[in-house]
XYZ file of C-alpha atoms in Angstrom:
403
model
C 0.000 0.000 0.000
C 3.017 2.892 0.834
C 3.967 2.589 -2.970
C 0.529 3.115 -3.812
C 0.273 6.204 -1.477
C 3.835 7.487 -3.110
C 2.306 7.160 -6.450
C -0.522 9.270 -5.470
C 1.694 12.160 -4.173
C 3.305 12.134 -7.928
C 1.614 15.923 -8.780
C -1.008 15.540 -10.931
C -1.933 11.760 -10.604
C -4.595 12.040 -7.430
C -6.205 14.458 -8.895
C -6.095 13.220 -12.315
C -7.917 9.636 -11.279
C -10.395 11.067 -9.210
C -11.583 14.124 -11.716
C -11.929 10.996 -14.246
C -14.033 8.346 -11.921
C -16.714 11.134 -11.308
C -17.041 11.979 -14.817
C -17.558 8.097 -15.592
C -19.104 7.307 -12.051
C -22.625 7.741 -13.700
C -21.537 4.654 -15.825
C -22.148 2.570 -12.795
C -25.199 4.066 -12.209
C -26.888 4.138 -15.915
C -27.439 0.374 -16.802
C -29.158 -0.427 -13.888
C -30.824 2.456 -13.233
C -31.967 2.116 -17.208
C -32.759 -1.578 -16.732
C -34.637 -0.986 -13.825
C -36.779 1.964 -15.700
C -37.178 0.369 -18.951
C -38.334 -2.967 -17.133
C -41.075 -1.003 -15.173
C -42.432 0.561 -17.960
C -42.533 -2.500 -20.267
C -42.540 -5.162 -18.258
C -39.859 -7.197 -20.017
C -36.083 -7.248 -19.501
C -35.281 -8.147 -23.262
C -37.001 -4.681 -23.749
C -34.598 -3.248 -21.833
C -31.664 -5.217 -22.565
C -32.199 -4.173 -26.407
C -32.213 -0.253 -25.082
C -28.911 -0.590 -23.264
C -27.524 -2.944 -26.394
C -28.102 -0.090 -28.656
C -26.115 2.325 -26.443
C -23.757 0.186 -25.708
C -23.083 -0.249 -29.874
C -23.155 3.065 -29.727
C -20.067 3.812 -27.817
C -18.660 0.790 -30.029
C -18.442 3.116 -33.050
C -17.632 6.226 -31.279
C -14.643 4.704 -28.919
C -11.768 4.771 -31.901
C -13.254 7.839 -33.821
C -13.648 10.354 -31.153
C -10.673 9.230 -29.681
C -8.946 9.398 -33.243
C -10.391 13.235 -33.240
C -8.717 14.337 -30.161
C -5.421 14.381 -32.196
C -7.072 16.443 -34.667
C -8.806 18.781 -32.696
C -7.293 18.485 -28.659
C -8.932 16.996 -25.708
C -11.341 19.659 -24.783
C -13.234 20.689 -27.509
C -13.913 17.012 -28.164
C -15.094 16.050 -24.703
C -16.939 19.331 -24.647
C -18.876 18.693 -27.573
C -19.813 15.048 -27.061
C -20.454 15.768 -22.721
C -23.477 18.108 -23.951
C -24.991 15.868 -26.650
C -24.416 12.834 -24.408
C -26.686 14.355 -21.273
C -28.688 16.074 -23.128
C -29.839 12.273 -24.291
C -29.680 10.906 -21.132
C -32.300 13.284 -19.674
C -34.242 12.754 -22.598
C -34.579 9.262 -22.101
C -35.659 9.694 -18.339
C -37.952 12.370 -18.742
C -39.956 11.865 -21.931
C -42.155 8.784 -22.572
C -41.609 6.988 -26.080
C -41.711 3.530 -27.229
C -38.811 1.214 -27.274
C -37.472 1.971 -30.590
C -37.451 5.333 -29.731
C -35.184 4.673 -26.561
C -33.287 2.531 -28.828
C -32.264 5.427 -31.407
C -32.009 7.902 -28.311
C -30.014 5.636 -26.605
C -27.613 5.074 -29.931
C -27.029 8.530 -29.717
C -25.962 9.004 -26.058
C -23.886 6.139 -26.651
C -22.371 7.738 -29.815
C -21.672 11.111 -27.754
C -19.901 9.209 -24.321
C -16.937 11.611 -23.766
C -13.855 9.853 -24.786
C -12.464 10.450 -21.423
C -10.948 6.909 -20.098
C -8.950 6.929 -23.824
C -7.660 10.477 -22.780
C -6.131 9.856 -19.528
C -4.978 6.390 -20.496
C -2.926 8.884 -23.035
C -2.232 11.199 -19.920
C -0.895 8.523 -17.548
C 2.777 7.949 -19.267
C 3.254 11.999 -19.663
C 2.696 12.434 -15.554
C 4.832 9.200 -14.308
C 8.113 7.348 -15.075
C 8.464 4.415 -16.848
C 8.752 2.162 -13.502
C 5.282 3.554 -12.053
C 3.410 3.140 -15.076
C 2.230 -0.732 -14.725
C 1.255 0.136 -10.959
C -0.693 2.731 -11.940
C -2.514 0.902 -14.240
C -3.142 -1.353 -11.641
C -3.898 1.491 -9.280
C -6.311 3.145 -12.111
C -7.830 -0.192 -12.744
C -8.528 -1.090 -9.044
C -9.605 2.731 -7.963
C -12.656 2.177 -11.163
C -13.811 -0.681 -9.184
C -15.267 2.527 -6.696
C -17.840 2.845 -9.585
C -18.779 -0.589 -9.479
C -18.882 -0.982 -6.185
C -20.860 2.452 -5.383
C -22.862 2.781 -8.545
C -25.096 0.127 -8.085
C -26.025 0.742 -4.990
C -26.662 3.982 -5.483
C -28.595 3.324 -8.478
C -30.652 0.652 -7.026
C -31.171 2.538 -3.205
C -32.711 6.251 -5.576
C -34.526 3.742 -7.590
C -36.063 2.251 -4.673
C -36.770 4.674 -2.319
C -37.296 7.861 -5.062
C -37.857 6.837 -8.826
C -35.783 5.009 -11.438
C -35.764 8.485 -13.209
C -34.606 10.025 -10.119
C -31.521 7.718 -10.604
C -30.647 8.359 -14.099
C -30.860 11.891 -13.511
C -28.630 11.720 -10.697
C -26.115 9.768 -12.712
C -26.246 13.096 -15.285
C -25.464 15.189 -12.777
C -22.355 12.893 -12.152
C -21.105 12.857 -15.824
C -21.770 16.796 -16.058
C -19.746 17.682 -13.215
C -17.151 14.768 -13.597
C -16.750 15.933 -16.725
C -16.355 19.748 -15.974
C -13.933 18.806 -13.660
C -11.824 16.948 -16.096
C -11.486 19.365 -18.785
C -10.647 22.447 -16.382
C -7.477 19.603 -15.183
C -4.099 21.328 -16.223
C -3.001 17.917 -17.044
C -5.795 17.977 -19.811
C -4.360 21.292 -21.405
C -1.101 20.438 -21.559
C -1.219 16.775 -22.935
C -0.823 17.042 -26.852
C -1.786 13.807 -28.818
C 0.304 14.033 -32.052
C -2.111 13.710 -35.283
C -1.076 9.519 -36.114
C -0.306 9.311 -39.710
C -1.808 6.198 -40.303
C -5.579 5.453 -41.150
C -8.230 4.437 -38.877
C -7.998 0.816 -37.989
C -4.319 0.212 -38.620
C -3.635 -0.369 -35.021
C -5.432 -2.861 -34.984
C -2.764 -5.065 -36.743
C -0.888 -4.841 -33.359
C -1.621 -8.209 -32.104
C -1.191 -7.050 -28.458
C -3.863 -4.406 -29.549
C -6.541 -7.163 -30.648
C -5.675 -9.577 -28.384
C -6.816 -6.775 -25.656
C -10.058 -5.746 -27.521
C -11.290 -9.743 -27.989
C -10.923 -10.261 -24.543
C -11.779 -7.298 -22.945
C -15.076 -7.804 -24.844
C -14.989 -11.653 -23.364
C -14.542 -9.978 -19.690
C -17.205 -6.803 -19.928
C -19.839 -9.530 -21.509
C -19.721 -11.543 -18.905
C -19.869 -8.642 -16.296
C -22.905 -7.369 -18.190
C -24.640 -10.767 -18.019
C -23.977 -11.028 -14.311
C -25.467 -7.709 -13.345
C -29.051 -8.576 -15.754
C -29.096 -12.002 -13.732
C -28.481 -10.418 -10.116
C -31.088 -8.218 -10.948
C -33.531 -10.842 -12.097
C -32.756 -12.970 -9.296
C -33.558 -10.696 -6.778
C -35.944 -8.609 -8.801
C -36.630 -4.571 -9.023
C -38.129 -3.966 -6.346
C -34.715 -5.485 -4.060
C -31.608 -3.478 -3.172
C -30.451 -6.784 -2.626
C -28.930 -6.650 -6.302
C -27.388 -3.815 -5.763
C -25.435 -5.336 -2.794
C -24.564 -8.093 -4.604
C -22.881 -6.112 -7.632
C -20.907 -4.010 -5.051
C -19.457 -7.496 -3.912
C -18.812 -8.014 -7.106
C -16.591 -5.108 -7.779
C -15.255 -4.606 -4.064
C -13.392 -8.243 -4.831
C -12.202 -6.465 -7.760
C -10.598 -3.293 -6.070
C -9.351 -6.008 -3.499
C -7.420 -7.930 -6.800
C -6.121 -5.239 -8.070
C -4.735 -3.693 -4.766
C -3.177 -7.487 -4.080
C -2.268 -8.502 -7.163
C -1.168 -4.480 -8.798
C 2.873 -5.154 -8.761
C 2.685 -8.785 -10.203
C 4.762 -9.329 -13.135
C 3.159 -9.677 -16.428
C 4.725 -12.274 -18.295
C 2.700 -13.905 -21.282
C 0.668 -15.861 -19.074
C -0.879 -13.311 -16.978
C -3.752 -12.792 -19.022
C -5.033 -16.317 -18.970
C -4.375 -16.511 -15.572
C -6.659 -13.895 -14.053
C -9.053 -14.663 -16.665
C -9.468 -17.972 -15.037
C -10.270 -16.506 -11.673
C -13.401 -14.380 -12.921
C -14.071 -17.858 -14.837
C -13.629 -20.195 -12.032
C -15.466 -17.502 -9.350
C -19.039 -17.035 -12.135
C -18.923 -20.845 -12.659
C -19.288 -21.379 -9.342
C -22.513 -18.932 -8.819
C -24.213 -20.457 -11.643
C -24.094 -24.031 -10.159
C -25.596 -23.789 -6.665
C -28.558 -21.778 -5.798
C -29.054 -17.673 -6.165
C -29.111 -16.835 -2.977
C -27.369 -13.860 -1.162
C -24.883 -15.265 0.621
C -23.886 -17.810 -2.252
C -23.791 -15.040 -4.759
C -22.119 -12.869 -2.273
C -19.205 -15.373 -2.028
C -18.806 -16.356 -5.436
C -19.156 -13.396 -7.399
C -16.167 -12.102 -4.846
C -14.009 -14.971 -5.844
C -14.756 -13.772 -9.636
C -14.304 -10.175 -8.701
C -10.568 -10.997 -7.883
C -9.697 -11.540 -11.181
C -11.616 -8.814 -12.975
C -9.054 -5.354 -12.020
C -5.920 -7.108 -12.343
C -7.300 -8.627 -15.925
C -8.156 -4.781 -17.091
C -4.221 -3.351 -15.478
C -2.609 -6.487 -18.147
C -5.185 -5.301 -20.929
C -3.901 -1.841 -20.814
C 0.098 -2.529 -20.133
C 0.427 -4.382 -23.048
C -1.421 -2.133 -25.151
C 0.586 0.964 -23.951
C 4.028 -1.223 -24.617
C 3.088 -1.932 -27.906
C 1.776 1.007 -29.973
C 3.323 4.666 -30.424
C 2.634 7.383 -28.589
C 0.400 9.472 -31.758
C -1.809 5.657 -31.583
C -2.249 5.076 -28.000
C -5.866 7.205 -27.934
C -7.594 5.008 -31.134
C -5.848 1.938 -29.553
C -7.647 2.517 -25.949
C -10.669 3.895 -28.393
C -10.808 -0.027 -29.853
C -9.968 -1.926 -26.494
C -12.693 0.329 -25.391
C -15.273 -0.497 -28.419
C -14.278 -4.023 -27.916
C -15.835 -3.866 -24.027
C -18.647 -2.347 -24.804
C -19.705 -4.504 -27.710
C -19.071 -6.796 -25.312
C -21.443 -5.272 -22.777
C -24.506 -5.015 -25.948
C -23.941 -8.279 -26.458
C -23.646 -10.041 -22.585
C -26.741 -7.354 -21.558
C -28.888 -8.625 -24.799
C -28.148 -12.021 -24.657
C -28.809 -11.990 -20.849
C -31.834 -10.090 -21.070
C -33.023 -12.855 -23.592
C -32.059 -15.712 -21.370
C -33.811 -14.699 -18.509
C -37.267 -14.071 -19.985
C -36.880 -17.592 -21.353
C -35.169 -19.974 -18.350
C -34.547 -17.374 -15.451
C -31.288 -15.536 -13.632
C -29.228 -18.739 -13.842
C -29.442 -18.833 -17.046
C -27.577 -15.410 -17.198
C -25.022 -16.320 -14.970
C -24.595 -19.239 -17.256
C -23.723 -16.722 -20.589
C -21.480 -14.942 -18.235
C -19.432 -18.190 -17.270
C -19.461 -19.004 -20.822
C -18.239 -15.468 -21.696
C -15.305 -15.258 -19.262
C -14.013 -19.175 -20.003
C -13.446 -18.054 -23.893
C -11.742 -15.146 -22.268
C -9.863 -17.067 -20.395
C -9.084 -19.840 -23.529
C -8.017 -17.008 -26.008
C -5.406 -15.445 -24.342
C -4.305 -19.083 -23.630
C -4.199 -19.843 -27.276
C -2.700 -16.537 -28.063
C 0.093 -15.969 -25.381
C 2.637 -15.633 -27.943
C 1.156 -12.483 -29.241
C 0.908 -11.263 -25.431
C 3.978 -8.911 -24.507
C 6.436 -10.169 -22.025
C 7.123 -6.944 -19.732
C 8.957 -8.554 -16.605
C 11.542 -6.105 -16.576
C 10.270 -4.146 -19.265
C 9.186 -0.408 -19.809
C 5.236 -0.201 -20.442
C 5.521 3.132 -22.015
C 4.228 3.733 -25.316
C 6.834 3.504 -27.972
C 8.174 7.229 -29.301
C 6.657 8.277 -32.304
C 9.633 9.206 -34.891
C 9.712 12.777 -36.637
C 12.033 14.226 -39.654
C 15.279 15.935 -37.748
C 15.989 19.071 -39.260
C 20.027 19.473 -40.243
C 21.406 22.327 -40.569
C 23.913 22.538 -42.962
C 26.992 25.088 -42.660
């Protein structure tokens, strides 16, 4: 813990981390609070599974552009413009009644406009710290999210409760507004510069370390997404049972990633935390949905989940250039929440047809392919015992003078 609490007295980082966990607290917040509204109204948790699918695709196909267009244009002006069209939605949604495929296109477009703000201060981390604190705070980054899973749901689920589901997704506005406000007034923000990359959108992906990352970060946020629709289910809307549960869930996250933060990454490391979340979920889907059984299990999954995210985004930082690191966090980024359209639809699906288990079923099955690919593809995983994590220095025409 003391190298931890050194790290955070590097200037710049404590503030940094916690101006960029309130701006994406509301994250934490939205899908249940959403899931819990859209289920009310319709009566149907496919209904609302298809709502948060389509934002979910929706900050699929804006993760690598609008972090692509903060090279072009700088930081601030992008996560101005989206912040705005991106609340604007979410209120929207809450406020105004309209069918589902209305809240589907709605929901597209507040998925479209998320500000593009874990992409910039994954760019921001290597300009603030050395070389040798970069993997711990990765780790540290990766754990201190976990407050958003642990926190959000809760919340969420306690103002949806006792106030109004709408009540809830309003609050979680309020979050991203000021969150995000804070963020962009962050010196750190101004003075960052991401060089334009010269190469065309998508190239990055050739890095294998890059698409090894996005596959099974969309493996890991599936199976998270199917795990919160069937602790909902189980439990059902009217419980803040759930959102205990889920906070389980992510505090044995923030506990992995605080334990397990200064590990070596070596080309098994992937795999092997993978196989914690998959051991812990395939547990809670064989014995019965209770509290205390879900409590215990989904903690033993939780272990695995932080520490899984701090390898995704070491290797990606050792293996791209500096000018590429924003689109390549942009696609890691689509890849999870593809990931979470797909394990919150497919859930959703599942339950109205067999029940909760069935959920936590997809979301074993989810995390044991993330757990087989990076298995299968550990030669394409970076080896950085002993290695800098820093993104690789772009290279520029020297100017010679000639006498």
């Amino acid at each position: 813990m003391s190298s931890y609490l050194t790290l955070l007295k590097t200037p710049g980082v404590a503030r940094v981390i916690a101006a960029q966990l309130t701006a994406r607290f509301p994250f934490g917040m939205l899908s249940l609070a959403f899931l819990i509204h859209i289920e009310q109204i319709f009566d149907s948790y496919g209904a609302a599974g298809l709502v948060l699918g389509a934002m979910s695709i929706g900050q699929a196909i804006a993760g690598p552009l609008t972090s692509r267009l903060m090279g072009r244009w700088g930081m601030r002006p992008v996560i101005t413009a989206t912040l705005v069209v991106c609340a604007t939605s979410i209120v929207t949604m809450a406020l105004v009644p309209m069918p589902i495929w209305a809240l589907m296109v709605i929901g597209l477009v507040a998925g479209l406009s998320t500000p593009p703000i874990q992409p910039a201060v994954r760019t921001i981390y290597p300009k603030i710290v050395n070389s040798r604190q970069l993997t711990p705070l990765f780790s540290l980054d990766a754990s201190a999210q976990e407050i958003i899973w642990v926190l959000g749901p809760v919340i969420a689920t306690f103002v949806a409760i006792q106030v109004s589901p709408v009540a809830g997704i309003l609050l979680a506005a309020i979050f991203l507004i000021g969150g995000g406000i804070w963020f962009l007034v962050l010196p750190e923000v101004g003075r960052v510069r991401i060089p334009r990359s010269r190469r065309k959108l998508g190239v990055v992906l050739k890095r294998p370390a890059v698409m090894l990352s996005t596959i099974v970060g969309f493996m890991l946020v599936a199976a998270c997404a199917a795990v919160e629709a069937g602790v909902v289910a189980a439990f059902g809307h009217g419980s803040s049972t759930s959102g205990w549960v889920l906070g389980i869930f992510a505090a044995g996250s923030l506990v992995g990633g605080l334990a397990l933060g200064h590990a070596p990454i070596g080309p098994w490391a992937l795999a092997g935390r993978m196989l914690i979340v998959t051991a812990g979920l395939s547990l809670a889907a064989a014995g019965n949905l209770s509290f205390w059984w879900l409590a215990a299990t989904l903690l033993v999954a939780g272990i695995g989940i932080a520490p899984a995210f701090a390898v995704l985004f070491g290797i990606v930082s050792a293996s791209v250039k500096f000018s590429d690191t924003a689109e390549a966090y942009g696609w890691v980024g689509t890849g999870q929440l593809m990931g979470a359209a797909m394990g919150s639809a497919i859930a959703g699906f599942m339950i109205d047809q067999s029940g909760a288990t069935a959920a936590i079923l997809v979301a074993a099955g989810f995390a044991g392919l993330g757990t087989i690919i990076p298995a299968l593809g550990r030669r394409w995983h970076p080896d950085l015992r002993g290695r800098d994590p820093s993104p690789l220095p772009d290279t520029a025409p020297i100017q010679v003078q000639v006498s």
